[in-house]
Amino acid sequence: MPENDHPRVTPVCAEVIAAKAHVVLDTGTTELAGNGTAHRHPADTNVPEICDEPAAGRAMDDLAQQLLNTADRDIQSMTGNRPNVRQTSGRPV
């Protein structure tokens, strides 16, 4: 990869099936997969989007946690210091 070229982060699959979601992220050097599920209470009205959205969000959250853990390990292996990549400048975590 050229020195000034940035790795590409491309979602390979973002698929919601019923109340299950599976998301794959391929950075070119690492591939991570996140999974999420959601369940509708039997007494609730059957609105698939209301169940699909939390499942997709949970899959993306799972993927985000894995990506942050990978970044932690990579930084620590290069610097010897334990990083805190979970700090944000935008929304609070």
CSV table of N, CA and C in Angstrom, one decimal:
chain,number,residue,atom,x,y,z
A,1,MET,N,0.9,-1.2,0.0
A,1,MET,CA,0.0,0.0,0.0
A,1,MET,C,0.9,1.2,0.0
A,2,PRO,N,0.7,2.2,-0.9
A,2,PRO,CA,1.5,3.4,-0.9
A,2,PRO,C,1.4,4.1,0.5
A,3,GLU,N,2.5,4.8,0.8
A,3,GLU,CA,2.6,5.5,2.1
A,3,GLU,C,1.5,6.4,2.4
A,4,ASN,N,1.0,7.2,1.4
A,4,ASN,CA,0.0,8.2,1.7
A,4,ASN,C,-1.4,7.7,1.4
A,5,ASP,N,-1.6,6.4,1.1
A,5,ASP,CA,-2.9,5.8,0.9
A,5,ASP,C,-3.4,5.3,2.2
A,6,HIS,N,-4.7,5.5,2.5
A,6,HIS,CA,-5.3,5.1,3.7
A,6,HIS,C,-6.0,3.7,3.5
A,7,PRO,N,-6.0,2.9,4.5
A,7,PRO,CA,-6.8,1.6,4.3
A,7,PRO,C,-8.2,1.9,4.0
A,8,ARG,N,-8.8,1.1,3.2
A,8,ARG,CA,-10.2,1.2,2.9
A,8,ARG,C,-11.0,0.4,3.9
A,9,VAL,N,-12.1,0.9,4.4
A,9,VAL,CA,-13.0,0.2,5.3
A,9,VAL,C,-14.3,0.1,4.5
A,10,THR,N,-14.6,-1.1,4.1
A,10,THR,CA,-15.7,-1.4,3.3
A,10,THR,C,-16.7,-2.4,3.9
A,11,PRO,N,-17.9,-2.0,4.2
A,11,PRO,CA,-18.9,-3.0,4.7
A,11,PRO,C,-19.1,-4.0,3.6
A,12,VAL,N,-18.9,-5.3,3.9
A,12,VAL,CA,-19.0,-6.4,3.0
A,12,VAL,C,-20.5,-6.8,2.9
A,13,CYS,N,-21.1,-6.8,4.1
A,13,CYS,CA,-22.4,-7.3,4.2
A,13,CYS,C,-23.1,-6.6,5.4
A,14,ALA,N,-24.3,-6.1,5.1
A,14,ALA,CA,-25.1,-5.5,6.2
A,14,ALA,C,-26.5,-6.0,5.9
A,15,GLU,N,-26.8,-7.1,6.5
A,15,GLU,CA,-28.1,-7.8,6.2
A,15,GLU,C,-28.9,-8.1,7.5
A,16,VAL,N,-30.1,-7.7,7.4
A,16,VAL,CA,-31.0,-8.0,8.5
A,16,VAL,C,-32.0,-9.1,8.1
A,17,ILE,N,-32.1,-10.1,8.9
A,17,ILE,CA,-33.0,-11.2,8.6
A,17,ILE,C,-33.9,-11.4,9.8
A,18,ALA,N,-35.1,-11.1,9.7
A,18,ALA,CA,-36.1,-11.2,10.8
A,18,ALA,C,-35.5,-10.3,12.0
A,19,ALA,N,-35.2,-10.9,13.1
A,19,ALA,CA,-34.7,-10.1,14.2
A,19,ALA,C,-33.2,-10.4,14.5
A,20,LYS,N,-32.5,-10.8,13.4
A,20,LYS,CA,-31.1,-11.1,13.5
A,20,LYS,C,-30.4,-10.2,12.5
A,21,ALA,N,-29.2,-9.7,12.9
A,21,ALA,CA,-28.4,-8.9,12.0
A,21,ALA,C,-26.9,-9.4,12.0
A,22,HIS,N,-26.3,-9.3,10.8
A,22,HIS,CA,-24.9,-9.7,10.7
A,22,HIS,C,-24.2,-8.7,9.8
A,23,VAL,N,-23.1,-8.1,10.3
A,23,VAL,CA,-22.4,-7.1,9.6
A,23,VAL,C,-20.9,-7.5,9.6
A,24,VAL,N,-20.3,-7.3,8.4
A,24,VAL,CA,-18.9,-7.7,8.2
A,24,VAL,C,-18.1,-6.4,7.8
A,25,LEU,N,-17.0,-6.2,8.4
A,25,LEU,CA,-16.1,-5.1,8.1
A,25,LEU,C,-14.8,-5.6,7.7
A,26,ASP,N,-14.3,-5.2,6.5
A,26,ASP,CA,-13.0,-5.7,6.0
A,26,ASP,C,-12.2,-4.4,5.7
A,27,THR,N,-11.1,-4.3,6.5
A,27,THR,CA,-10.2,-3.1,6.4
A,27,THR,C,-9.1,-3.3,5.4
A,28,GLY,N,-9.0,-4.5,4.9
A,28,GLY,CA,-7.9,-4.8,4.0
A,28,GLY,C,-6.9,-5.7,4.7
A,29,THR,N,-6.7,-5.5,6.0
A,29,THR,CA,-5.8,-6.3,6.7
A,29,THR,C,-6.5,-7.1,7.8
A,30,THR,N,-7.7,-6.7,8.2
A,30,THR,CA,-8.5,-7.4,9.2
A,30,THR,C,-9.9,-7.5,8.8
A,31,GLU,N,-10.5,-8.6,9.1
A,31,GLU,CA,-12.0,-8.7,8.8
A,31,GLU,C,-12.6,-9.1,10.2
A,32,LEU,N,-13.6,-8.3,10.5
A,32,LEU,CA,-14.4,-8.5,11.7
A,32,LEU,C,-15.9,-8.6,11.4
A,33,ALA,N,-16.6,-9.4,12.2
A,33,ALA,CA,-18.0,-9.6,12.0
A,33,ALA,C,-18.7,-9.3,13.3
A,34,GLY,N,-19.8,-8.6,13.2
A,34,GLY,CA,-20.7,-8.3,14.3
A,34,GLY,C,-22.1,-9.0,14.2
A,35,ASN,N,-22.6,-9.4,15.3
A,35,ASN,CA,-23.9,-10.0,15.3
A,35,ASN,C,-24.8,-9.3,16.3
A,36,GLY,N,-26.1,-9.3,16.0
A,36,GLY,CA,-27.1,-8.8,16.9
A,36,GLY,C,-28.4,-9.4,16.7
A,37,THR,N,-29.2,-9.4,17.8
A,37,THR,CA,-30.6,-10.0,17.8
A,37,THR,C,-31.5,-9.1,18.5
A,38,ALA,N,-32.8,-9.2,18.2
A,38,ALA,CA,-33.8,-8.5,19.0
A,38,ALA,C,-35.1,-9.3,18.9
A,39,HIS,N,-35.8,-9.2,20.0
A,39,HIS,CA,-37.0,-10.1,20.1
A,39,HIS,C,-38.2,-9.2,20.5
A,40,ARG,N,-39.3,-9.4,19.8
A,40,ARG,CA,-40.5,-8.6,20.1
A,40,ARG,C,-41.3,-9.4,21.1
A,41,HIS,N,-41.8,-8.6,22.1
A,41,HIS,CA,-42.7,-9.2,23.1
A,41,HIS,C,-44.0,-9.7,22.5
A,42,PRO,N,-44.5,-10.9,22.8
A,42,PRO,CA,-45.7,-11.4,22.2
A,42,PRO,C,-46.9,-10.5,22.2
A,43,ALA,N,-47.0,-9.6,23.2
A,43,ALA,CA,-48.1,-8.8,23.3
A,43,ALA,C,-48.0,-7.5,22.4
A,44,ASP,N,-46.8,-7.3,21.9
A,44,ASP,CA,-46.5,-6.1,21.1
A,44,ASP,C,-47.1,-6.3,19.6
A,45,THR,N,-47.4,-5.2,19.0
A,45,THR,CA,-47.8,-5.2,17.6
A,45,THR,C,-46.7,-5.7,16.7
A,46,ASN,N,-46.9,-6.5,15.7
A,46,ASN,CA,-45.9,-7.0,14.9
A,46,ASN,C,-45.5,-6.0,13.8
A,47,VAL,N,-44.4,-5.2,14.1
A,47,VAL,CA,-43.9,-4.2,13.2
A,47,VAL,C,-42.4,-4.6,13.0
A,48,PRO,N,-42.1,-5.3,11.9
A,48,PRO,CA,-40.7,-5.9,11.7
A,48,PRO,C,-39.6,-4.8,11.9
A,49,GLU,N,-39.8,-3.6,11.4
A,49,GLU,CA,-38.7,-2.6,11.5
A,49,GLU,C,-38.3,-2.3,13.0
A,50,ILE,N,-39.3,-2.4,13.9
A,50,ILE,CA,-39.0,-2.1,15.3
A,50,ILE,C,-38.2,-3.2,15.8
A,51,CYS,N,-38.2,-4.4,15.3
A,51,CYS,CA,-37.4,-5.4,15.8
A,51,CYS,C,-36.0,-5.4,15.0
A,52,ASP,N,-36.1,-5.2,13.7
A,52,ASP,CA,-34.9,-5.2,12.9
A,52,ASP,C,-33.9,-4.1,13.3
A,53,GLU,N,-34.4,-2.9,13.6
A,53,GLU,CA,-33.5,-1.8,13.9
A,53,GLU,C,-32.6,-2.0,15.1
A,54,PRO,N,-33.2,-2.5,16.2
A,54,PRO,CA,-32.3,-2.8,17.4
A,54,PRO,C,-31.3,-4.0,17.1
A,55,ALA,N,-31.7,-4.9,16.3
A,55,ALA,CA,-30.8,-6.0,15.9
A,55,ALA,C,-29.7,-5.5,15.1
A,56,ALA,N,-29.9,-4.6,14.1
A,56,ALA,CA,-28.9,-4.0,13.3
A,56,ALA,C,-28.0,-3.2,14.2
A,57,GLY,N,-28.6,-2.4,15.1
A,57,GLY,CA,-27.8,-1.5,16.0
A,57,GLY,C,-26.9,-2.3,16.9
A,58,ARG,N,-27.4,-3.4,17.4
A,58,ARG,CA,-26.6,-4.3,18.2
A,58,ARG,C,-25.5,-5.0,17.5
A,59,ALA,N,-25.7,-5.3,16.2
A,59,ALA,CA,-24.6,-5.9,15.4
A,59,ALA,C,-23.5,-4.9,15.1
A,60,MET,N,-23.9,-3.7,14.9
A,60,MET,CA,-22.9,-2.6,14.7
A,60,MET,C,-22.2,-2.3,15.9
A,61,ASP,N,-22.9,-2.3,17.1
A,61,ASP,CA,-22.2,-2.1,18.4
A,61,ASP,C,-21.2,-3.2,18.7
A,62,ASP,N,-21.6,-4.4,18.4
A,62,ASP,CA,-20.7,-5.6,18.5
A,62,ASP,C,-19.4,-5.4,17.7
A,63,LEU,N,-19.6,-5.0,16.4
A,63,LEU,CA,-18.5,-4.7,15.5
A,63,LEU,C,-17.6,-3.6,16.0
A,64,ALA,N,-18.3,-2.5,16.5
A,64,ALA,CA,-17.5,-1.3,17.0
A,64,ALA,C,-16.6,-1.7,18.2
A,65,GLN,N,-17.2,-2.5,19.1
A,65,GLN,CA,-16.4,-3.0,20.3
A,65,GLN,C,-15.2,-3.8,19.8
A,66,GLN,N,-15.4,-4.7,18.9
A,66,GLN,CA,-14.3,-5.5,18.3
A,66,GLN,C,-13.2,-4.6,17.7
A,67,LEU,N,-13.7,-3.6,16.9
A,67,LEU,CA,-12.7,-2.7,16.3
A,67,LEU,C,-11.9,-1.9,17.3
A,68,LEU,N,-12.6,-1.4,18.3
A,68,LEU,CA,-11.9,-0.7,19.4
A,68,LEU,C,-10.9,-1.6,20.1
A,69,ASN,N,-11.3,-2.8,20.4
A,69,ASN,CA,-10.4,-3.8,21.0
A,69,ASN,C,-9.1,-4.1,20.1
A,70,THR,N,-9.4,-4.2,18.8
A,70,THR,CA,-8.3,-4.4,17.9
A,70,THR,C,-7.3,-3.2,17.9
A,71,ALA,N,-7.9,-2.0,17.9
A,71,ALA,CA,-7.1,-0.8,18.0
A,71,ALA,C,-6.3,-0.7,19.3
A,72,ASP,N,-6.9,-1.0,20.4
A,72,ASP,CA,-6.2,-1.1,21.7
A,72,ASP,C,-5.0,-2.0,21.6
A,73,ARG,N,-5.2,-3.2,21.1
A,73,ARG,CA,-4.1,-4.2,21.0
A,73,ARG,C,-3.0,-3.7,20.1
A,74,ASP,N,-3.4,-3.1,18.9
A,74,ASP,CA,-2.4,-2.6,18.0
A,74,ASP,C,-1.5,-1.5,18.5
A,75,ILE,N,-2.2,-0.5,19.2
A,75,ILE,CA,-1.5,0.6,19.8
A,75,ILE,C,-0.6,0.1,20.9
A,76,GLN,N,-1.1,-0.7,21.8
A,76,GLN,CA,-0.3,-1.2,22.9
A,76,GLN,C,0.9,-2.0,22.4
A,77,SER,N,0.8,-2.8,21.3
A,77,SER,CA,1.9,-3.6,20.8
A,77,SER,C,3.0,-2.7,20.2
A,78,MET,N,2.6,-1.5,19.7
A,78,MET,CA,3.5,-0.6,19.1
A,78,MET,C,4.2,0.4,20.1
A,79,THR,N,3.4,0.8,21.1
A,79,THR,CA,3.9,1.8,22.0
A,79,THR,C,4.3,1.2,23.4
A,80,GLY,N,3.8,0.1,23.7
A,80,GLY,CA,4.0,-0.5,25.1
A,80,GLY,C,3.1,0.1,26.1
A,81,ASN,N,2.3,1.1,25.7
A,81,ASN,CA,1.4,1.8,26.7
A,81,ASN,C,0.0,1.3,26.4
A,82,ARG,N,-0.8,1.3,27.5
A,82,ARG,CA,-2.2,0.9,27.4
A,82,ARG,C,-3.0,2.1,26.9
A,83,PRO,N,-3.5,2.1,25.7
A,83,PRO,CA,-4.3,3.2,25.2
A,83,PRO,C,-5.7,3.3,25.7
A,84,ASN,N,-6.3,4.4,25.5
A,84,ASN,CA,-7.8,4.5,25.8
A,84,ASN,C,-8.4,5.1,24.5
A,85,VAL,N,-8.7,4.2,23.6
A,85,VAL,CA,-9.3,4.6,22.3
A,85,VAL,C,-10.8,4.8,22.4
A,86,ARG,N,-11.4,4.6,23.6
A,86,ARG,CA,-12.8,4.8,23.8
A,86,ARG,C,-13.2,6.2,24.1
A,87,GLN,N,-12.2,7.1,24.3
A,87,GLN,CA,-12.5,8.5,24.6
A,87,GLN,C,-13.1,9.1,23.3
A,88,THR,N,-14.1,10.0,23.4
A,88,THR,CA,-14.7,10.6,22.3
A,88,THR,C,-14.6,12.1,22.4
A,89,SER,N,-14.7,12.7,21.3
A,89,SER,CA,-14.8,14.2,21.3
A,89,SER,C,-16.2,14.6,20.9
A,90,GLY,N,-17.0,13.7,20.5
A,90,GLY,CA,-18.4,14.0,20.1
A,90,GLY,C,-19.3,13.6,21.2
A,91,ARG,N,-20.2,12.6,20.9
A,91,ARG,CA,-21.1,12.1,21.8
A,91,ARG,C,-20.5,11.3,22.9
A,92,PRO,N,-21.0,11.5,24.1
A,92,PRO,CA,-20.4,10.7,25.3
A,92,PRO,C,-20.8,9.2,25.0
A,93,VAL,N,-19.9,8.3,25.5
A,93,VAL,CA,-20.1,6.9,25.4
A,93,VAL,C,-21.0,6.4,26.5
